[in-house]
Amino acid sequence: METLSLYVDRDSPVHRVDPISKLLYILAATAIPIILPSLLTAAVVLAISVALLLLGRTFRRVIPLISVIVFVLLTILIIQGLFRAGNVTPLFQLGSLIFYREGLLYAVRISLRVINIMLAFAILILTTKPSDLFETLVRKGLSPRIGYVLSSVLQIIPQMQNTVGTITDAQRSRGMETEGSLAVRLRAFIPLIGPVVMSSLTQTRERSIALEVRGFSAKGKKSFLNEEIQEPYHRFIRWGLLLSIILALVWRVAA
Amino acid sequence: MKKIIVDNLKYRYPSAQELALKGISLEIEKGQFIGVIGPNGAGKSTLCQALVGLVPHFYHGAYGGSVVVGGLEVLKSEISALALKVGLVFQNPFTQVTGAKLTVYDEVAFGLENMGLDRAEMIERIDRALTLLDIYRYKDRNPFDLSGGQMQRLAIASIIAMKPQIIVLDEPTSQLDPQGSEEVFRAVDKLKSEGMTLVMVEHKIEKIAEYADKVALLSGGELVDFDRPIRVFSRPDLERFGVAAPVYTRICRDLKIKDEKTGLYPITLEGAVAAVGSLE
């Protein structure tokens, strides 16, 4: 079954780390390079994220994600390198365009922060089953309704895509042009909206009934089929990450 | 022991002008299999929804009379409380899958998690339900990867695991191919042999004739008849209510072959064979 999940099923030490620790890692990888805005800090966090992705055997899956933001980061490099206020030290020249050291360094810092945030999220998404993540969040107090919406959307959207495919096939079989120029495809899209929206509304209503008859709105405390895995090292990782954020803050204040 | 008591039930949907149910009264005993038949718009699905509390709690609208299910008065009980007494399986197997679980096993656990059961009891109930519905071998599959019949059996297993006293099935085979329908009927047969109280809306009249202890014939929101299948299907005016008698009944009626003991036309294949045999 196709889902929207990017989870890569592997048996690795990173996969075995609990979702809360990974969420804390996102917080640390985002906050520390901002608290300590040196290139070295950002580079160290980047190296740790890359190491974790390699350890989780998921690094290859990140490359397409990075390539998506490369264009944006290149734009930042060019604009900041050329036009940032406070640019004084020319670094190199391309024709009549002069790139400045201050602007480029600033752009590199921004780019590293963006890549760090992205890689930290990639560690969570690629090495954590969505169901485990949402279940953990519900255990920690997230509303079961929100937990349900988050976990079901990953499976139900591909199902809706299948519905769109079925309706498109039905319309095509009755002679409707659905392929060709943009104008043709746009014309084909409009009659598709009605049946897709109506069938989705009907299915949503039926599914909400199915949830009701399975006690989803019961007010008592919910339980979980899967046991919460609490390894001693999970606590060590969490405290280590929190401590590193606190140390970064202390360093910043003291410096 | 009465499991369901429906007393003068009247109901109108919020946006409708006419009553969908017009004073329905019936009583169902523990362990009975009740077939509900009637034409489209007769009120069959509305009656099912009234038994599980969706009418009036989910749909709202105007409600009169009373429904008592497993000792709980529907009007005064929450759907989540009623869900422990009565389970509902409906037409579309696809929309009964929660979409939040990645395996068949976890899907069955969904209702049990909502009930707050401990893990050991959940596992025992899930194993039993999957085995009873003969889908244990699919326990690690994604629910959306199952066939229609398998998915419908999963929906029934998910309800069974919650150990309700009554199961209401609203046209559970209407969207299934013959093989899927047969799988569901075999599952229902097992539930019947387990002593479960079952209420089933079904257009496959031959199946109702085969399995049901009593048949409720609805038309225009009214209960026309509530009797043994042979009595209901022998009504000369049955077709006036948009229901065709089982094919065996029609053949025997054309051939004027009646059951010797009851003096009525047979409603099942076995009954027809016996009636023909008695002629020789």
Coordinates of C-alpha atoms in Angstrom, one line a residue:
Chain A
M1 CA 0.0 0.0 0.0
E2 CA 1.3 3.4 -1.0
T3 CA 1.5 5.9 1.9
L4 CA 2.8 9.4 2.1
S5 CA 5.4 8.3 4.6
L6 CA 9.1 8.7 3.8
Y7 CA 10.0 6.2 6.5
V8 CA 12.8 3.8 5.5
D9 CA 12.5 0.4 7.1
R10 CA 16.0 -0.5 8.4
D11 CA 17.4 -2.1 11.5
S12 CA 19.9 0.5 12.8
P13 CA 20.8 2.2 16.1
V14 CA 19.2 5.4 14.9
H15 CA 15.9 3.6 14.1
R16 CA 15.9 2.2 17.7
V17 CA 16.1 5.6 19.3
D18 CA 12.7 6.8 20.6
P19 CA 10.8 9.6 18.7
I20 CA 10.9 12.0 21.6
S21 CA 14.8 12.0 21.6
K22 CA 14.7 12.6 17.8
L23 CA 12.3 15.5 18.3
L24 CA 14.7 16.9 20.9
Y25 CA 17.5 16.5 18.4
I26 CA 15.6 18.7 16.0
L27 CA 15.3 21.3 18.7
A28 CA 19.0 21.1 19.5
A29 CA 20.1 21.1 15.9
T30 CA 17.9 24.1 15.2
A31 CA 18.6 26.1 18.4
I32 CA 22.4 25.6 19.0
P33 CA 23.6 27.0 15.7
I34 CA 21.3 30.0 16.3
I35 CA 22.5 30.4 19.9
L36 CA 26.1 30.0 18.9
P37 CA 26.2 31.6 15.4
S38 CA 29.7 30.5 14.4
L39 CA 30.4 28.5 11.3
L40 CA 32.2 25.9 13.4
T41 CA 29.0 25.2 15.5
A42 CA 26.9 24.9 12.4
A43 CA 29.5 22.6 10.7
V44 CA 29.7 20.4 13.8
V45 CA 25.9 20.0 14.0
L46 CA 25.9 19.3 10.2
A47 CA 28.6 16.6 10.7
I48 CA 26.6 15.0 13.5
S49 CA 23.4 14.9 11.4
V50 CA 25.3 13.4 8.4
A51 CA 26.9 10.8 10.7
L52 CA 23.4 9.9 12.1
L53 CA 21.9 9.6 8.6
L54 CA 24.8 7.4 7.5
L55 CA 24.5 5.3 10.7
G56 CA 20.8 4.9 10.0
R57 CA 21.6 4.0 6.3
T58 CA 19.2 6.6 5.0
F59 CA 21.7 9.3 3.8
R60 CA 20.9 8.5 0.1
R61 CA 17.2 9.4 0.7
V62 CA 18.3 12.9 1.8
I63 CA 20.1 13.8 -1.4
P64 CA 16.9 14.5 -3.4
L65 CA 15.6 16.6 -0.5
I66 CA 18.7 18.7 -0.4
S67 CA 18.6 19.1 -4.2
V68 CA 15.1 20.7 -3.8
I69 CA 16.5 23.5 -1.6
V70 CA 19.8 24.0 -3.4
F71 CA 18.2 26.5 -5.8
V72 CA 16.9 28.6 -2.8
L73 CA 20.3 28.4 -1.0
L74 CA 22.2 29.4 -4.2
T75 CA 19.9 32.4 -4.6
I76 CA 20.6 33.4 -0.9
L77 CA 24.4 33.0 -1.6
I78 CA 24.3 35.2 -4.7
I79 CA 22.0 38.0 -3.3
Q80 CA 23.8 38.2 0.1
G81 CA 27.3 37.9 -1.6
L82 CA 26.5 40.8 -3.9
F83 CA 24.1 43.1 -2.1
R84 CA 24.2 42.6 1.7
A85 CA 24.3 45.8 3.6
G86 CA 27.7 45.9 5.3
N87 CA 29.6 44.2 2.5
V88 CA 33.1 45.7 2.5
T89 CA 35.7 43.0 1.7
P90 CA 35.7 41.9 -1.9
L91 CA 36.4 38.1 -2.1
F92 CA 36.3 37.5 -5.9
Q93 CA 34.9 39.1 -9.0
L94 CA 32.8 37.5 -11.9
G95 CA 32.8 40.0 -14.8
S96 CA 31.4 43.2 -13.3
L97 CA 29.9 41.4 -10.3
I98 CA 31.9 41.6 -7.0
F99 CA 31.2 39.0 -4.3
Y100 CA 31.9 40.1 -0.8
R101 CA 33.2 38.1 2.1
E102 CA 30.7 39.4 4.7
G103 CA 27.7 38.6 2.6
L104 CA 28.9 35.2 1.6
L105 CA 29.8 34.2 5.2
Y106 CA 26.3 35.3 6.3
A107 CA 24.7 33.3 3.4
V108 CA 26.8 30.2 4.3
R109 CA 25.6 30.5 7.9
I110 CA 22.0 30.8 6.8
S111 CA 22.4 27.9 4.4
L112 CA 24.0 25.7 7.1
R113 CA 21.1 26.5 9.5
V114 CA 18.5 25.5 6.8
I115 CA 20.4 22.3 5.9
N116 CA 20.8 21.5 9.6
I117 CA 17.1 21.9 10.3
M118 CA 16.3 19.8 7.2
L119 CA 18.7 17.0 8.1
A120 CA 17.4 16.9 11.7
F121 CA 13.8 16.5 10.4
A122 CA 15.1 14.0 7.9
I123 CA 16.5 11.9 10.7
L124 CA 13.1 11.9 12.4
I125 CA 11.1 11.2 9.3
L126 CA 13.3 8.7 7.6
T127 CA 14.0 6.6 10.7
T128 CA 10.7 6.7 12.6
K129 CA 7.5 5.0 11.7
P130 CA 4.8 7.6 11.6
S131 CA 2.5 5.5 13.7
D132 CA 5.2 5.2 16.4
L133 CA 5.7 8.9 16.3
F134 CA 2.1 9.9 16.7
E135 CA 1.4 7.1 19.2
T136 CA 4.3 8.5 21.3
L137 CA 2.9 12.0 21.0
V138 CA -0.5 10.8 22.1
R139 CA 1.1 9.0 25.1
K140 CA 2.7 12.3 26.0
G141 CA -0.6 14.2 26.0
L142 CA -1.4 15.0 22.4
S143 CA -5.1 14.9 21.7
P144 CA -6.0 11.5 20.2
R145 CA -8.1 13.3 17.6
I146 CA -5.1 15.3 16.4
G147 CA -3.0 12.1 16.6
Y148 CA -5.6 10.3 14.4
V149 CA -5.7 13.1 11.9
L150 CA -1.9 13.1 11.6
S151 CA -1.6 9.4 11.2
S152 CA -4.6 8.8 9.0
V153 CA -3.7 11.5 6.5
L154 CA -0.6 9.6 5.4
Q155 CA -2.8 6.7 4.2
I156 CA -6.0 8.4 3.3
I157 CA -4.5 10.9 0.9
P158 CA -3.1 8.2 -1.4
Q159 CA -6.5 6.5 -1.2
M160 CA -8.0 9.8 -2.4
Q161 CA -5.5 9.9 -5.2
N162 CA -6.7 6.4 -6.2
T163 CA -10.3 7.7 -6.2
V164 CA -9.2 10.6 -8.5
G165 CA -7.6 8.0 -10.8
T166 CA -10.8 5.9 -10.9
I167 CA -13.0 8.9 -11.6
T168 CA -10.6 10.1 -14.3
D169 CA -10.6 6.7 -15.9
A170 CA -14.5 6.7 -15.8
Q171 CA -14.6 10.1 -17.5
R172 CA -12.0 9.2 -20.0
S173 CA -13.9 6.0 -20.9
R174 CA -16.9 8.3 -21.7
G175 CA -14.8 10.3 -24.2
M176 CA -13.5 13.2 -22.1
E177 CA -10.1 14.5 -23.2
T178 CA -7.9 14.4 -20.1
E179 CA -4.4 14.5 -21.7
G180 CA -2.7 17.0 -23.9
S181 CA -2.1 20.7 -23.4
L182 CA -2.4 22.6 -20.2
A183 CA -5.8 24.0 -21.3
V184 CA -7.1 20.5 -22.1
R185 CA -6.0 19.2 -18.7
L186 CA -7.5 22.2 -16.9
R187 CA -10.8 21.7 -18.7
A188 CA -10.7 18.0 -17.6
F189 CA -9.9 19.0 -14.1
I190 CA -13.1 21.0 -13.5
P191 CA -15.6 18.2 -13.9
L192 CA -13.4 16.0 -11.7
I193 CA -13.7 18.3 -8.7
G194 CA -17.4 17.6 -8.0
P195 CA -17.3 13.7 -7.9
V196 CA -14.0 13.8 -6.0
V197 CA -15.2 16.2 -3.3
M198 CA -18.6 14.5 -3.0
S199 CA -17.1 11.0 -2.7
S200 CA -14.5 12.3 -0.2
L201 CA -17.3 13.9 1.9
T202 CA -19.3 10.7 1.9
Q203 CA -16.3 8.6 2.8
T204 CA -15.3 11.0 5.6
R205 CA -18.8 10.8 7.0
E206 CA -18.8 7.0 6.9
R207 CA -15.4 6.8 8.4
S208 CA -16.4 9.1 11.2
I209 CA -19.3 6.7 11.9
A210 CA -16.9 3.7 11.9
L211 CA -14.7 5.5 14.4
E212 CA -17.7 6.3 16.6
V213 CA -18.9 2.7 16.8
R214 CA -15.4 1.7 17.8
G215 CA -15.5 3.9 20.8
F216 CA -13.2 6.7 19.5
S217 CA -15.1 9.3 21.4
A218 CA -15.0 7.3 24.7
K219 CA -14.0 9.6 27.5
G220 CA -12.0 7.0 29.5
K221 CA -8.2 6.7 29.4
K222 CA -7.0 5.0 26.2
S223 CA -4.4 2.2 26.2
F224 CA -1.9 1.1 23.6
L225 CA -1.3 -2.2 21.9
N226 CA 2.4 -1.5 21.5
E227 CA 4.5 -1.3 24.6
E228 CA 6.4 1.9 25.1
I229 CA 10.0 1.0 24.7
Q230 CA 12.1 2.9 27.2
E231 CA 15.8 1.9 27.0
P232 CA 18.0 3.5 29.6
Y233 CA 20.1 5.2 26.9
H234 CA 17.0 7.1 25.7
R235 CA 17.0 9.1 28.9
F236 CA 20.7 9.6 28.5
I237 CA 20.2 11.0 25.0
R238 CA 17.4 13.3 26.0
W239 CA 19.2 14.8 29.0
G240 CA 22.4 15.1 26.8
L241 CA 20.5 17.1 24.2
L242 CA 18.8 19.3 26.8
L243 CA 22.1 19.9 28.5
S244 CA 23.8 20.8 25.2
I245 CA 21.2 23.5 24.6
I246 CA 21.6 24.8 28.1
L247 CA 25.4 24.8 27.8
A248 CA 25.1 26.7 24.5
L249 CA 23.0 29.3 26.2
V250 CA 25.4 29.6 29.1
W251 CA 28.3 29.9 26.7
R252 CA 26.5 32.6 24.8
V253 CA 25.7 34.6 27.9
A254 CA 29.2 34.2 29.3
A255 CA 30.9 35.1 26.1
Chain B
M1 CA -33.9 -12.9 27.5
K2 CA -34.7 -9.7 25.5
K3 CA -31.6 -8.2 23.9
I4 CA -33.3 -5.5 21.9
I5 CA -36.6 -3.8 22.7
V6 CA -37.8 -1.2 20.2
D7 CA -41.0 0.5 21.3
N8 CA -43.0 2.8 19.0
L9 CA -39.8 4.2 17.4
K10 CA -40.4 7.3 15.3
Y11 CA -37.6 9.2 13.6
R12 CA -37.2 12.0 11.1
Y13 CA -33.9 13.2 9.7
P14 CA -33.1 16.9 10.3
S15 CA -33.4 17.9 6.6
A16 CA -36.4 15.6 5.8
Q17 CA -40.1 16.4 5.8
E18 CA -41.3 12.8 6.3
L19 CA -40.6 10.3 9.1
A20 CA -38.0 7.7 8.2
L21 CA -39.4 5.4 10.9
K22 CA -43.1 5.5 11.7
G23 CA -43.7 3.8 15.1
I24 CA -41.6 0.6 14.8
S25 CA -42.0 -1.9 17.7
L26 CA -40.2 -5.2 17.9
E27 CA -38.4 -7.4 20.4
I28 CA -35.3 -9.5 19.7
E29 CA -34.2 -12.4 22.0
K30 CA -30.6 -13.2 22.8
G31 CA -28.8 -15.3 20.2
Q32 CA -31.4 -14.6 17.5
F33 CA -30.5 -13.8 13.9
I34 CA -32.9 -11.2 12.5
G35 CA -33.0 -10.5 8.8
V36 CA -34.2 -7.0 7.9
I37 CA -35.7 -6.7 4.4
G38 CA -37.6 -4.1 2.4
P39 CA -37.3 -1.8 -0.6
N40 CA -35.0 1.2 -0.8
G41 CA -36.2 4.0 1.5
A42 CA -38.0 1.5 3.8
G43 CA -36.0 2.6 6.8
K44 CA -33.8 -0.4 7.2
S45 CA -30.5 1.5 7.6
T46 CA -32.2 4.0 9.8
L47 CA -33.4 1.2 12.1
C48 CA -29.8 -0.2 12.2
Q49 CA -28.5 3.2 13.1
A50 CA -31.1 3.6 15.8
L51 CA -30.0 0.3 17.3
V52 CA -26.4 1.5 17.7
G53 CA -27.3 5.1 18.8
L54 CA -26.2 6.9 15.6
V55 CA -29.8 7.9 15.5
P56 CA -30.3 10.3 17.2
H57 CA -26.9 11.0 18.7
F58 CA -24.9 11.4 15.4
Y59 CA -27.6 12.4 12.9
H60 CA -29.8 14.3 15.4
G61 CA -33.3 15.0 14.0
A62 CA -36.7 14.4 15.6
Y63 CA -36.9 11.2 17.7
G64 CA -39.8 9.5 19.5
G65 CA -40.4 6.2 21.3
S66 CA -37.6 4.2 22.8
V67 CA -34.9 1.7 22.0
V68 CA -33.3 -0.5 24.7
V69 CA -30.2 -2.4 23.6
G70 CA -28.5 -4.8 26.0
G71 CA -30.1 -3.0 28.9
L72 CA -29.1 0.5 27.8
E73 CA -31.7 3.0 26.7
V74 CA -30.2 4.4 23.5
L75 CA -31.5 8.0 24.0
K76 CA -29.9 8.3 27.4
S77 CA -26.6 6.6 26.5
E78 CA -23.5 7.8 24.7
I79 CA -22.5 6.1 21.4
S80 CA -19.2 5.0 23.0
A81 CA -21.1 3.3 25.8
L82 CA -23.4 1.6 23.3
A83 CA -20.4 0.5 21.3
L84 CA -19.6 -1.9 24.1
K85 CA -23.1 -3.5 23.8
V86 CA -23.8 -3.3 20.0
G87 CA -21.4 -3.2 17.0
L88 CA -22.2 -1.9 13.5
V89 CA -20.8 -3.2 10.2
F90 CA -21.9 -1.3 7.2
Q91 CA -21.8 -1.5 3.4
N92 CA -18.5 0.0 2.3
P93 CA -15.6 -2.1 3.7
F94 CA -13.1 0.6 2.6
T95 CA -14.5 3.4 4.8
Q96 CA -14.7 1.1 7.9
V97 CA -10.9 0.9 8.0
T98 CA -9.7 3.7 10.2
G99 CA -6.7 4.6 8.0
A100 CA -4.6 5.3 11.1
K101 CA -3.1 1.8 11.4
L102 CA -0.6 0.1 9.2
T103 CA -1.4 -3.5 9.9
V104 CA -4.6 -5.7 10.2
Y105 CA -3.5 -6.6 13.8
D106 CA -3.2 -2.9 14.8
E107 CA -6.5 -2.1 13.1
V108 CA -8.4 -4.6 15.2
A109 CA -6.6 -3.1 18.3
F110 CA -8.0 0.4 17.5
G111 CA -11.4 -0.1 19.3
L112 CA -9.7 -2.0 22.2
E113 CA -7.3 0.9 22.7
N114 CA -10.3 3.3 22.9
M115 CA -11.8 1.0 25.5
G116 CA -8.6 1.3 27.6
L117 CA -8.0 -2.5 27.8
D118 CA -4.7 -3.8 29.0
R119 CA -2.3 -5.2 26.4
A120 CA -2.6 -8.9 27.4
E121 CA -6.4 -8.8 27.0
M122 CA -6.1 -6.9 23.7
I123 CA -3.8 -9.6 22.3
E124 CA -6.1 -12.4 23.4
R125 CA -9.1 -10.7 21.9
I126 CA -7.4 -9.8 18.6
D127 CA -6.1 -13.3 18.1
R128 CA -9.5 -14.7 18.7
A129 CA -11.3 -12.3 16.4
L130 CA -8.8 -12.7 13.6
T131 CA -9.0 -16.5 13.9
L132 CA -12.8 -16.6 14.1
L133 CA -13.0 -14.5 10.9
D134 CA -10.3 -16.5 9.3
I135 CA -8.0 -13.6 8.5
Y136 CA -5.2 -14.3 11.1
R137 CA -2.8 -15.0 8.2
Y138 CA -3.2 -11.4 7.0
K139 CA -2.4 -9.9 10.4
D140 CA 0.8 -8.1 9.2
R141 CA -0.7 -6.8 6.0
N142 CA -1.8 -3.2 5.5
P143 CA -5.7 -3.1 5.7
F144 CA -5.9 -1.3 2.4
D145 CA -4.1 -4.2 0.7
L146 CA -7.0 -6.6 1.5
S147 CA -9.7 -7.6 -0.9
G148 CA -13.3 -6.3 -0.4
G149 CA -14.4 -9.6 1.3
Q150 CA -11.3 -9.7 3.5
M151 CA -11.7 -6.0 4.4
Q152 CA -15.3 -6.6 5.4
R153 CA -14.3 -9.5 7.6
L154 CA -11.7 -7.3 9.1
A155 CA -14.4 -4.8 9.9
I156 CA -16.4 -7.6 11.5
A157 CA -13.3 -8.8 13.4
S158 CA -12.7 -5.2 14.7
I159 CA -16.3 -5.2 16.1
I160 CA -16.2 -8.7 17.5
A161 CA -13.0 -8.0 19.4
M162 CA -14.9 -5.4 21.3
K163 CA -17.1 -8.2 22.5
P164 CA -20.5 -6.6 21.9
Q165 CA -23.6 -8.6 22.8
I166 CA -25.2 -7.7 19.4
I167 CA -23.9 -7.1 15.9
V168 CA -25.8 -5.1 13.4
L169 CA -24.8 -5.6 9.8
D170 CA -26.2 -3.1 7.3
E171 CA -25.9 -4.6 3.8
P172 CA -22.4 -5.9 4.5
T173 CA -22.2 -7.7 1.1
S174 CA -23.7 -5.1 -1.2
Q175 CA -20.4 -3.9 -2.5
L176 CA -18.7 -7.3 -2.7
D177 CA -18.2 -9.8 -5.5
P178 CA -19.8 -13.2 -5.1
Q179 CA -16.7 -14.7 -3.5
G180 CA -16.4 -11.8 -1.0
S181 CA -20.1 -12.1 -0.2
E182 CA -19.7 -15.8 0.5
E183 CA -16.8 -15.1 2.8
V184 CA -18.9 -12.7 4.8
F185 CA -21.8 -15.1 5.0
R186 CA -19.5 -17.8 6.2
A187 CA -18.2 -15.4 8.9
V188 CA -21.8 -14.5 9.9
D189 CA -22.7 -18.2 10.1
K190 CA -19.8 -18.7 12.5
L191 CA -21.0 -15.8 14.7
K192 CA -24.5 -17.2 14.8
S193 CA -23.1 -20.6 15.9
E194 CA -21.2 -18.7 18.7
G195 CA -24.6 -17.5 20.0
M196 CA -24.2 -13.9 19.0
T197 CA -27.3 -11.8 18.5
L198 CA -27.3 -10.6 14.9
V199 CA -29.4 -8.1 13.0
M200 CA -28.7 -8.1 9.3
V201 CA -30.1 -5.9 6.5
E202 CA -29.6 -7.8 3.3
H203 CA -31.0 -7.9 -0.2
K204 CA -29.7 -11.4 -0.9
I205 CA -33.0 -12.9 0.2
E206 CA -32.0 -16.5 -0.3
K207 CA -29.3 -16.0 2.4
I208 CA -31.7 -14.4 4.8
A209 CA -34.1 -17.3 4.2
E210 CA -31.2 -19.7 5.0
Y211 CA -29.8 -18.0 8.1
A212 CA -32.4 -15.9 9.8
D213 CA -34.5 -16.9 12.8
K214 CA -37.0 -14.1 12.2
V215 CA -37.4 -11.6 9.4
A216 CA -38.5 -7.9 9.8
L217 CA -40.2 -6.7 6.6
L218 CA -40.1 -2.9 6.4
S219 CA -41.9 -0.6 4.0
G220 CA -42.2 3.2 4.0
G221 CA -40.8 3.4 7.5
E222 CA -43.3 0.9 8.9
L223 CA -42.8 -2.6 10.2
V224 CA -45.1 -4.6 7.9
D225 CA -44.3 -8.0 9.4
F226 CA -41.9 -9.6 11.9
D227 CA -42.1 -13.3 11.9
R228 CA -40.4 -16.6 10.9
P229 CA -38.8 -16.4 7.4
I230 CA -41.2 -19.0 6.0
R231 CA -44.2 -17.0 7.2
V232 CA -42.9 -13.7 5.8
F233 CA -41.7 -15.1 2.5
S234 CA -45.0 -16.9 2.0
R235 CA -47.0 -13.7 2.1
P236 CA -48.9 -13.5 -1.1
D237 CA -48.5 -9.7 -1.1
L238 CA -44.7 -9.8 -0.6
E239 CA -43.9 -8.3 -4.0
R240 CA -46.2 -5.3 -3.2
F241 CA -43.5 -4.3 -0.7
G242 CA -40.7 -4.4 -3.3
V243 CA -39.3 -7.7 -2.1
A244 CA -39.1 -10.9 -4.2
A245 CA -39.5 -14.2 -2.4
P246 CA -36.5 -16.6 -2.5
V247 CA -36.0 -18.2 -5.9
Y248 CA -36.9 -21.7 -4.4
T249 CA -40.2 -20.3 -3.0
R250 CA -41.1 -18.8 -6.4
I251 CA -40.3 -22.1 -8.2
C252 CA -42.3 -24.1 -5.7
R253 CA -45.2 -21.6 -5.9
D254 CA -45.2 -21.9 -9.7
L255 CA -45.1 -25.7 -9.4
K256 CA -47.6 -25.6 -6.5
I257 CA -45.3 -27.6 -4.3
K258 CA -45.8 -27.0 -0.6
D259 CA -44.0 -28.2 2.5
E260 CA -46.1 -31.1 3.9
K261 CA -45.7 -30.1 7.5
T262 CA -46.3 -26.3 7.3
G263 CA -48.5 -26.2 4.3
L264 CA -46.3 -23.2 3.1
Y265 CA -43.9 -22.9 0.2
P266 CA -40.3 -23.8 1.0
I267 CA -37.8 -21.0 1.3
T268 CA -34.5 -22.8 1.1
L269 CA -32.9 -25.2 -1.3
E270 CA -33.0 -28.0 1.3
G271 CA -36.7 -27.3 1.9
A272 CA -37.5 -27.3 -1.8
V273 CA -35.6 -30.6 -2.3
A274 CA -37.5 -32.1 0.7
A275 CA -40.8 -30.9 -0.6
V276 CA -40.2 -32.3 -4.1
G277 CA -39.0 -35.5 -2.5
S278 CA -42.2 -35.9 -0.5
L279 CA -44.2 -35.9 -3.8
E280 CA -42.5 -39.1 -4.9

